[in-house]
Amino acid sequence: MMMKGEMWSNLGSTMAAIMFMYAMFRQYFPPQLHDYIFRYIKKLSNFMYPYVHITFDEFTGERMKRSEAFSAIQNYLSGKSSAYAKRLKADVVKDGQSLVLSMDYGEEITDDFNGVKVWWAARRSTEKTQFSSYAAADEKRDFILKFHKRDRQFVTGTYLTHVLKKGKAIAADNRQRKLYSNSAGHVMSVFRSTSWAHVVFEHPATFDTLAMDAKKKEEIKKDLVKFSKRKEYYAKIGRAWKRGYLLYGPPGTGKSTMIAAMANFLNYDVYDLELTTVKNNVELRRLLIDTSSKAIIVIEDIDCSLHLTGQREKRKKKDENEEMDPISKKAEEEEKKDSEVTLSGLLNAIDGIWSACVGERIIVFTTNHVEKLDPALIRRGRMDRHIEMSYCRFEAFKVLAKNYLDIDSHPLFGEIGRLLEETDMTPADVAEILMLKSDDDEDDETCLKNLIEALRAVKEEARKKAEEEARLKEEEEQKEKEQSVQEDVEQDTISAIEVKENGVIH
């Protein structure tokens, strides 16, 4: 007991002496000498410390794009974490059928590969940005790899190659398609490059259930397959590996359903880009750069998303005498600030130099009024295929009948086909009529008869509308004719008065 007490006493005396000497050194030695000595102390410690550290940050390229290495390492360590880590995070994949575990932040695990031992640590740092008016903190995440310096060549070569390859294979096995959206009002920061948020993409639409002419669907499917397999071809001809689709037609003709079918067919993610929430061209470019490959980027109703002319209508100013505290006023101004995305900015983002930063992407525009779009926006090369989503015709109806009624033919199909050719009804309206409320309430024939009645009603309404338009047009023409005659009479009267006043008769 005395020996242990003496040991602690000597240790305390030694620590006190070191602290005293350090205090004297800081007080009486000049700062220039401090730096000189500390530099050599650091060199000495580095020389004696046998381990090397490599940091893998989540974002690269001035935080404009998420690091593929970070994602691969995260997937690779998921298997190791479940076996060795004490604190884990869980996520659901594959339609909720399985869990993927990963180590929590601040945790460290050991990996042994071909007899070489390395250590992995997950780290997260948070801080509030001074530019944001929101209370949420920004996160910076990274992985730290530690290994002995004698294994430097093996780890930086063979081991890291193995980790990246294995991580990408795990990602492919666990891949779950996602639907992304750019969140309104989210402030970009130095630690978070974009404001994409996502949910699991679970839309059930396929080309088999899409109400469209079968021949047209096959053409689109062949075009999609050809695009997905032509990476080398696009590189050979010097073009970015992307393809543009313009879907146009009246509301209810299946434009959104077509996008879902394309995503399910190619197994691509979907990015729903809302232009009205994008502040300017720079933010738009950052958003598109941060999309992944194997993705469909969608801008719906582009004809009414923005006034893409570079000219912005100014909002009316509030009454100058209206009192408002500075914080509320600034928040309201930020909320009501117009998007400054221009047509040239959008064109450069989807078809300029930056468009080649991410490959294997499909860009889809939808519109109800194709005639309103700027020709530069939809020219060939930007929107490579223009697909008209038209009213429901007989071929599309047969798909809907199979989907909703599970029938391939019926005696009433002939009359329905004739009415569909004479009437403009959208697939959405037809589907609503065919949808059975319950098996007991209505049978197949009742649904088809309801459809026939609806088509006849639409046809009659269209006839009355056409007659009314013709009547109004005839009345307008009659008014114009009467007005023209009246103007001629007035002109003759004026001319007669002028003749009389001048005393000249022709």
JSON list of N, CA, C and O in Angstrom, two decimals, residues 69-107:
[
{"chain": "A", "resi": 69, "resn": "ALA", "atom": "N", "xyz": [-17.36, 7.78, -52.81]},
{"chain": "A", "resi": 69, "resn": "ALA", "atom": "CA", "xyz": [-16.54, 6.99, -51.88]},
{"chain": "A", "resi": 69, "resn": "ALA", "atom": "C", "xyz": [-17.21, 6.93, -50.51]},
{"chain": "A", "resi": 69, "resn": "ALA", "atom": "O", "xyz": [-17.23, 5.87, -49.86]},
{"chain": "A", "resi": 70, "resn": "PHE", "atom": "N", "xyz": [-17.76, 8.05, -50.04]},
{"chain": "A", "resi": 70, "resn": "PHE", "atom": "CA", "xyz": [-18.45, 8.07, -48.75]},
{"chain": "A", "resi": 70, "resn": "PHE", "atom": "C", "xyz": [-19.62, 7.09, -48.74]},
{"chain": "A", "resi": 70, "resn": "PHE", "atom": "O", "xyz": [-19.80, 6.31, -47.79]},
{"chain": "A", "resi": 71, "resn": "SER", "atom": "N", "xyz": [-20.42, 7.11, -49.81]},
{"chain": "A", "resi": 71, "resn": "SER", "atom": "CA", "xyz": [-21.58, 6.21, -49.89]},
{"chain": "A", "resi": 71, "resn": "SER", "atom": "C", "xyz": [-21.15, 4.74, -49.93]},
{"chain": "A", "resi": 71, "resn": "SER", "atom": "O", "xyz": [-21.75, 3.88, -49.28]},
{"chain": "A", "resi": 72, "resn": "ALA", "atom": "N", "xyz": [-20.08, 4.46, -50.70]},
{"chain": "A", "resi": 72, "resn": "ALA", "atom": "CA", "xyz": [-19.60, 3.08, -50.79]},
{"chain": "A", "resi": 72, "resn": "ALA", "atom": "C", "xyz": [-19.07, 2.59, -49.44]},
{"chain": "A", "resi": 72, "resn": "ALA", "atom": "O", "xyz": [-19.32, 1.44, -49.03]},
{"chain": "A", "resi": 73, "resn": "ILE", "atom": "N", "xyz": [-18.35, 3.44, -48.74]},
{"chain": "A", "resi": 73, "resn": "ILE", "atom": "CA", "xyz": [-17.82, 3.06, -47.42]},
{"chain": "A", "resi": 73, "resn": "ILE", "atom": "C", "xyz": [-18.95, 2.84, -46.43]},
{"chain": "A", "resi": 73, "resn": "ILE", "atom": "O", "xyz": [-18.94, 1.89, -45.63]},
{"chain": "A", "resi": 74, "resn": "GLN", "atom": "N", "xyz": [-19.95, 3.69, -46.50]},
{"chain": "A", "resi": 74, "resn": "GLN", "atom": "CA", "xyz": [-21.11, 3.54, -45.62]},
{"chain": "A", "resi": 74, "resn": "GLN", "atom": "C", "xyz": [-21.80, 2.19, -45.84]},
{"chain": "A", "resi": 74, "resn": "GLN", "atom": "O", "xyz": [-22.18, 1.51, -44.88]},
{"chain": "A", "resi": 75, "resn": "ASN", "atom": "N", "xyz": [-21.94, 1.79, -47.09]},
{"chain": "A", "resi": 75, "resn": "ASN", "atom": "CA", "xyz": [-22.55, 0.49, -47.39]},
{"chain": "A", "resi": 75, "resn": "ASN", "atom": "C", "xyz": [-21.65, -0.66, -46.96]},
{"chain": "A", "resi": 75, "resn": "ASN", "atom": "O", "xyz": [-22.12, -1.67, -46.43]},
{"chain": "A", "resi": 76, "resn": "TYR", "atom": "N", "xyz": [-20.35, -0.52, -47.19]},
{"chain": "A", "resi": 76, "resn": "TYR", "atom": "CA", "xyz": [-19.41, -1.58, -46.82]},
{"chain": "A", "resi": 76, "resn": "TYR", "atom": "C", "xyz": [-19.40, -1.83, -45.31]},
{"chain": "A", "resi": 76, "resn": "TYR", "atom": "O", "xyz": [-19.39, -2.97, -44.85]},
{"chain": "A", "resi": 77, "resn": "LEU", "atom": "N", "xyz": [-19.42, -0.73, -44.55]},
{"chain": "A", "resi": 77, "resn": "LEU", "atom": "CA", "xyz": [-19.35, -0.87, -43.10]},
{"chain": "A", "resi": 77, "resn": "LEU", "atom": "C", "xyz": [-20.66, -1.34, -42.48]},
{"chain": "A", "resi": 77, "resn": "LEU", "atom": "O", "xyz": [-20.69, -1.68, -41.29]},
{"chain": "A", "resi": 78, "resn": "SER", "atom": "N", "xyz": [-21.75, -1.33, -43.25]},
{"chain": "A", "resi": 78, "resn": "SER", "atom": "CA", "xyz": [-23.02, -1.77, -42.68]},
{"chain": "A", "resi": 78, "resn": "SER", "atom": "C", "xyz": [-22.96, -3.22, -42.21]},
{"chain": "A", "resi": 78, "resn": "SER", "atom": "O", "xyz": [-23.50, -3.56, -41.16]},
{"chain": "A", "resi": 79, "resn": "GLY", "atom": "N", "xyz": [-22.29, -4.08, -42.98]},
{"chain": "A", "resi": 79, "resn": "GLY", "atom": "CA", "xyz": [-22.15, -5.48, -42.57]},
{"chain": "A", "resi": 79, "resn": "GLY", "atom": "C", "xyz": [-21.23, -5.64, -41.38]},
{"chain": "A", "resi": 79, "resn": "GLY", "atom": "O", "xyz": [-21.50, -6.43, -40.46]},
{"chain": "A", "resi": 80, "resn": "LYS", "atom": "N", "xyz": [-20.14, -4.88, -41.34]},
{"chain": "A", "resi": 80, "resn": "LYS", "atom": "CA", "xyz": [-19.20, -4.96, -40.22]},
{"chain": "A", "resi": 80, "resn": "LYS", "atom": "C", "xyz": [-19.84, -4.41, -38.94]},
{"chain": "A", "resi": 80, "resn": "LYS", "atom": "O", "xyz": [-19.59, -4.91, -37.85]},
{"chain": "A", "resi": 81, "resn": "SER", "atom": "N", "xyz": [-20.66, -3.37, -39.11]},
{"chain": "A", "resi": 81, "resn": "SER", "atom": "CA", "xyz": [-21.24, -2.71, -37.93]},
{"chain": "A", "resi": 81, "resn": "SER", "atom": "C", "xyz": [-22.16, -3.65, -37.17]},
{"chain": "A", "resi": 81, "resn": "SER", "atom": "O", "xyz": [-22.15, -3.68, -35.93]},
{"chain": "A", "resi": 82, "resn": "SER", "atom": "N", "xyz": [-22.98, -4.41, -37.90]},
{"chain": "A", "resi": 82, "resn": "SER", "atom": "CA", "xyz": [-23.94, -5.28, -37.22]},
{"chain": "A", "resi": 82, "resn": "SER", "atom": "C", "xyz": [-23.25, -6.35, -36.38]},
{"chain": "A", "resi": 82, "resn": "SER", "atom": "O", "xyz": [-23.82, -6.85, -35.42]},
{"chain": "A", "resi": 83, "resn": "ALA", "atom": "N", "xyz": [-22.00, -6.68, -36.71]},
{"chain": "A", "resi": 83, "resn": "ALA", "atom": "CA", "xyz": [-21.30, -7.73, -35.99]},
{"chain": "A", "resi": 83, "resn": "ALA", "atom": "C", "xyz": [-20.45, -7.19, -34.85]},
{"chain": "A", "resi": 83, "resn": "ALA", "atom": "O", "xyz": [-20.26, -7.88, -33.83]},
{"chain": "A", "resi": 84, "resn": "TYR", "atom": "N", "xyz": [-19.93, -5.95, -34.97]},
{"chain": "A", "resi": 84, "resn": "TYR", "atom": "CA", "xyz": [-18.95, -5.48, -34.00]},
{"chain": "A", "resi": 84, "resn": "TYR", "atom": "C", "xyz": [-19.34, -4.21, -33.25]},
{"chain": "A", "resi": 84, "resn": "TYR", "atom": "O", "xyz": [-18.94, -4.01, -32.11]},
{"chain": "A", "resi": 85, "resn": "ALA", "atom": "N", "xyz": [-20.08, -3.31, -33.87]},
{"chain": "A", "resi": 85, "resn": "ALA", "atom": "CA", "xyz": [-20.38, -2.03, -33.22]},
{"chain": "A", "resi": 85, "resn": "ALA", "atom": "C", "xyz": [-21.38, -2.20, -32.09]},
{"chain": "A", "resi": 85, "resn": "ALA", "atom": "O", "xyz": [-22.26, -3.07, -32.12]},
{"chain": "A", "resi": 86, "resn": "LYS", "atom": "N", "xyz": [-21.26, -1.35, -31.08]},
{"chain": "A", "resi": 86, "resn": "LYS", "atom": "CA", "xyz": [-22.17, -1.40, -29.93]},
{"chain": "A", "resi": 86, "resn": "LYS", "atom": "C", "xyz": [-23.36, -0.46, -30.12]},
{"chain": "A", "resi": 86, "resn": "LYS", "atom": "O", "xyz": [-24.42, -0.69, -29.55]},
{"chain": "A", "resi": 87, "resn": "ARG", "atom": "N", "xyz": [-23.16, 0.61, -30.88]},
{"chain": "A", "resi": 87, "resn": "ARG", "atom": "CA", "xyz": [-24.27, 1.54, -31.17]},
{"chain": "A", "resi": 87, "resn": "ARG", "atom": "C", "xyz": [-24.53, 1.54, -32.67]},
{"chain": "A", "resi": 87, "resn": "ARG", "atom": "O", "xyz": [-23.62, 1.78, -33.46]},
{"chain": "A", "resi": 88, "resn": "LEU", "atom": "N", "xyz": [-25.79, 1.27, -33.04]},
{"chain": "A", "resi": 88, "resn": "LEU", "atom": "CA", "xyz": [-26.13, 1.10, -34.45]},
{"chain": "A", "resi": 88, "resn": "LEU", "atom": "C", "xyz": [-27.29, 1.99, -34.84]},
{"chain": "A", "resi": 88, "resn": "LEU", "atom": "O", "xyz": [-28.09, 2.42, -33.99]},
{"chain": "A", "resi": 89, "resn": "LYS", "atom": "N", "xyz": [-27.39, 2.28, -36.15]},
{"chain": "A", "resi": 89, "resn": "LYS", "atom": "CA", "xyz": [-28.56, 2.93, -36.74]},
{"chain": "A", "resi": 89, "resn": "LYS", "atom": "C", "xyz": [-29.22, 1.94, -37.69]},
{"chain": "A", "resi": 89, "resn": "LYS", "atom": "O", "xyz": [-28.53, 1.15, -38.34]},
{"chain": "A", "resi": 90, "resn": "ALA", "atom": "N", "xyz": [-30.54, 1.99, -37.77]},
{"chain": "A", "resi": 90, "resn": "ALA", "atom": "CA", "xyz": [-31.28, 1.04, -38.60]},
{"chain": "A", "resi": 90, "resn": "ALA", "atom": "C", "xyz": [-32.08, 1.77, -39.66]},
{"chain": "A", "resi": 90, "resn": "ALA", "atom": "O", "xyz": [-32.60, 2.86, -39.43]},
{"chain": "A", "resi": 91, "resn": "ASP", "atom": "N", "xyz": [-32.18, 1.16, -40.86]},
{"chain": "A", "resi": 91, "resn": "ASP", "atom": "CA", "xyz": [-32.99, 1.70, -41.94]},
{"chain": "A", "resi": 91, "resn": "ASP", "atom": "C", "xyz": [-33.65, 0.53, -42.66]},
{"chain": "A", "resi": 91, "resn": "ASP", "atom": "O", "xyz": [-33.09, -0.56, -42.74]},
{"chain": "A", "resi": 92, "resn": "VAL", "atom": "N", "xyz": [-34.85, 0.78, -43.19]},
{"chain": "A", "resi": 92, "resn": "VAL", "atom": "CA", "xyz": [-35.62, -0.27, -43.86]},
{"chain": "A", "resi": 92, "resn": "VAL", "atom": "C", "xyz": [-35.41, -0.17, -45.36]},
{"chain": "A", "resi": 92, "resn": "VAL", "atom": "O", "xyz": [-35.42, 0.91, -45.94]},
{"chain": "A", "resi": 93, "resn": "VAL", "atom": "N", "xyz": [-35.17, -1.31, -46.02]},
{"chain": "A", "resi": 93, "resn": "VAL", "atom": "CA", "xyz": [-35.02, -1.35, -47.47]},
{"chain": "A", "resi": 93, "resn": "VAL", "atom": "C", "xyz": [-35.84, -2.50, -48.02]},
{"chain": "A", "resi": 93, "resn": "VAL", "atom": "O", "xyz": [-36.42, -3.29, -47.28]},
{"chain": "A", "resi": 94, "resn": "LYS", "atom": "N", "xyz": [-35.86, -2.55, -49.37]},
{"chain": "A", "resi": 94, "resn": "LYS", "atom": "CA", "xyz": [-36.53, -3.64, -50.07]},
{"chain": "A", "resi": 94, "resn": "LYS", "atom": "C", "xyz": [-37.99, -3.79, -49.63]},
{"chain": "A", "resi": 94, "resn": "LYS", "atom": "O", "xyz": [-38.43, -4.84, -49.15]},
{"chain": "A", "resi": 95, "resn": "ASP", "atom": "N", "xyz": [-38.75, -2.70, -49.76]},
{"chain": "A", "resi": 95, "resn": "ASP", "atom": "CA", "xyz": [-40.18, -2.72, -49.49]},
{"chain": "A", "resi": 95, "resn": "ASP", "atom": "C", "xyz": [-40.49, -3.17, -48.06]},
{"chain": "A", "resi": 95, "resn": "ASP", "atom": "O", "xyz": [-41.48, -3.85, -47.81]},
{"chain": "A", "resi": 96, "resn": "GLY", "atom": "N", "xyz": [-39.63, -2.76, -47.13]},
{"chain": "A", "resi": 96, "resn": "GLY", "atom": "CA", "xyz": [-39.89, -3.06, -45.73]},
{"chain": "A", "resi": 96, "resn": "GLY", "atom": "C", "xyz": [-39.62, -4.49, -45.33]},
{"chain": "A", "resi": 96, "resn": "GLY", "atom": "O", "xyz": [-40.01, -4.91, -44.23]},
{"chain": "A", "resi": 97, "resn": "GLN", "atom": "N", "xyz": [-38.98, -5.28, -46.18]},
{"chain": "A", "resi": 97, "resn": "GLN", "atom": "CA", "xyz": [-38.77, -6.70, -45.89]},
{"chain": "A", "resi": 97, "resn": "GLN", "atom": "C", "xyz": [-37.47, -6.96, -45.13]},
{"chain": "A", "resi": 97, "resn": "GLN", "atom": "O", "xyz": [-37.27, -8.05, -44.61]},
{"chain": "A", "resi": 98, "resn": "SER", "atom": "N", "xyz": [-36.56, -5.98, -45.08]},
{"chain": "A", "resi": 98, "resn": "SER", "atom": "CA", "xyz": [-35.29, -6.21, -44.41]},
{"chain": "A", "resi": 98, "resn": "SER", "atom": "C", "xyz": [-34.75, -4.91, -43.84]},
{"chain": "A", "resi": 98, "resn": "SER", "atom": "O", "xyz": [-35.17, -3.82, -44.22]},
{"chain": "A", "resi": 99, "resn": "LEU", "atom": "N", "xyz": [-33.80, -5.05, -42.90]},
{"chain": "A", "resi": 99, "resn": "LEU", "atom": "CA", "xyz": [-33.18, -3.91, -42.24]},
{"chain": "A", "resi": 99, "resn": "LEU", "atom": "C", "xyz": [-31.71, -3.82, -42.64]},
{"chain": "A", "resi": 99, "resn": "LEU", "atom": "O", "xyz": [-31.03, -4.84, -42.80]},
{"chain": "A", "resi": 100, "resn": "VAL", "atom": "N", "xyz": [-31.22, -2.59, -42.78]},
{"chain": "A", "resi": 100, "resn": "VAL", "atom": "CA", "xyz": [-29.80, -2.36, -42.98]},
{"chain": "A", "resi": 100, "resn": "VAL", "atom": "C", "xyz": [-29.28, -1.60, -41.76]},
{"chain": "A", "resi": 100, "resn": "VAL", "atom": "O", "xyz": [-29.83, -0.55, -41.39]},
{"chain": "A", "resi": 101, "resn": "LEU", "atom": "N", "xyz": [-28.25, -2.15, -41.12]},
{"chain": "A", "resi": 101, "resn": "LEU", "atom": "CA", "xyz": [-27.68, -1.55, -39.92]},
{"chain": "A", "resi": 101, "resn": "LEU", "atom": "C", "xyz": [-26.37, -0.86, -40.26]},
{"chain": "A", "resi": 101, "resn": "LEU", "atom": "O", "xyz": [-25.59, -1.35, -41.07]},
{"chain": "A", "resi": 102, "resn": "SER", "atom": "N", "xyz": [-26.14, 0.28, -39.65]},
{"chain": "A", "resi": 102, "resn": "SER", "atom": "CA", "xyz": [-24.88, 0.99, -39.82]},
{"chain": "A", "resi": 102, "resn": "SER", "atom": "C", "xyz": [-24.46, 1.55, -38.47]},
{"chain": "A", "resi": 102, "resn": "SER", "atom": "O", "xyz": [-25.29, 1.78, -37.59]},
{"chain": "A", "resi": 103, "resn": "MET", "atom": "N", "xyz": [-23.15, 1.76, -38.30]},
{"chain": "A", "resi": 103, "resn": "MET", "atom": "CA", "xyz": [-22.67, 2.21, -36.99]},
{"chain": "A", "resi": 103, "resn": "MET", "atom": "C", "xyz": [-23.04, 3.68, -36.77]},
{"chain": "A", "resi": 103, "resn": "MET", "atom": "O", "xyz": [-23.06, 4.48, -37.70]},
{"chain": "A", "resi": 104, "resn": "ASP", "atom": "N", "xyz": [-23.33, 3.97, -35.52]},
{"chain": "A", "resi": 104, "resn": "ASP", "atom": "CA", "xyz": [-23.73, 5.32, -35.15]},
{"chain": "A", "resi": 104, "resn": "ASP", "atom": "C", "xyz": [-22.51, 6.23, -35.10]},
{"chain": "A", "resi": 104, "resn": "ASP", "atom": "O", "xyz": [-21.36, 5.77, -35.08]},
{"chain": "A", "resi": 105, "resn": "TYR", "atom": "N", "xyz": [-22.75, 7.53, -35.08]},
{"chain": "A", "resi": 105, "resn": "TYR", "atom": "CA", "xyz": [-21.66, 8.49, -35.05]},
{"chain": "A", "resi": 105, "resn": "TYR", "atom": "C", "xyz": [-20.92, 8.41, -33.71]},
{"chain": "A", "resi": 105, "resn": "TYR", "atom": "O", "xyz": [-21.52, 8.21, -32.66]},
{"chain": "A", "resi": 106, "resn": "GLY", "atom": "N", "xyz": [-19.60, 8.56, -33.77]},
{"chain": "A", "resi": 106, "resn": "GLY", "atom": "CA", "xyz": [-18.77, 8.43, -32.59]},
{"chain": "A", "resi": 106, "resn": "GLY", "atom": "C", "xyz": [-18.34, 7.01, -32.29]},
{"chain": "A", "resi": 106, "resn": "GLY", "atom": "O", "xyz": [-17.56, 6.77, -31.37]},
{"chain": "A", "resi": 107, "resn": "GLU", "atom": "N", "xyz": [-18.82, 6.06, -33.08]},
{"chain": "A", "resi": 107, "resn": "GLU", "atom": "CA", "xyz": [-18.48, 4.66, -32.89]},
{"chain": "A", "resi": 107, "resn": "GLU", "atom": "C", "xyz": [-17.25, 4.29, -33.73]},
{"chain": "A", "resi": 107, "resn": "GLU", "atom": "O", "xyz": [-17.01, 4.88, -34.78]}
]
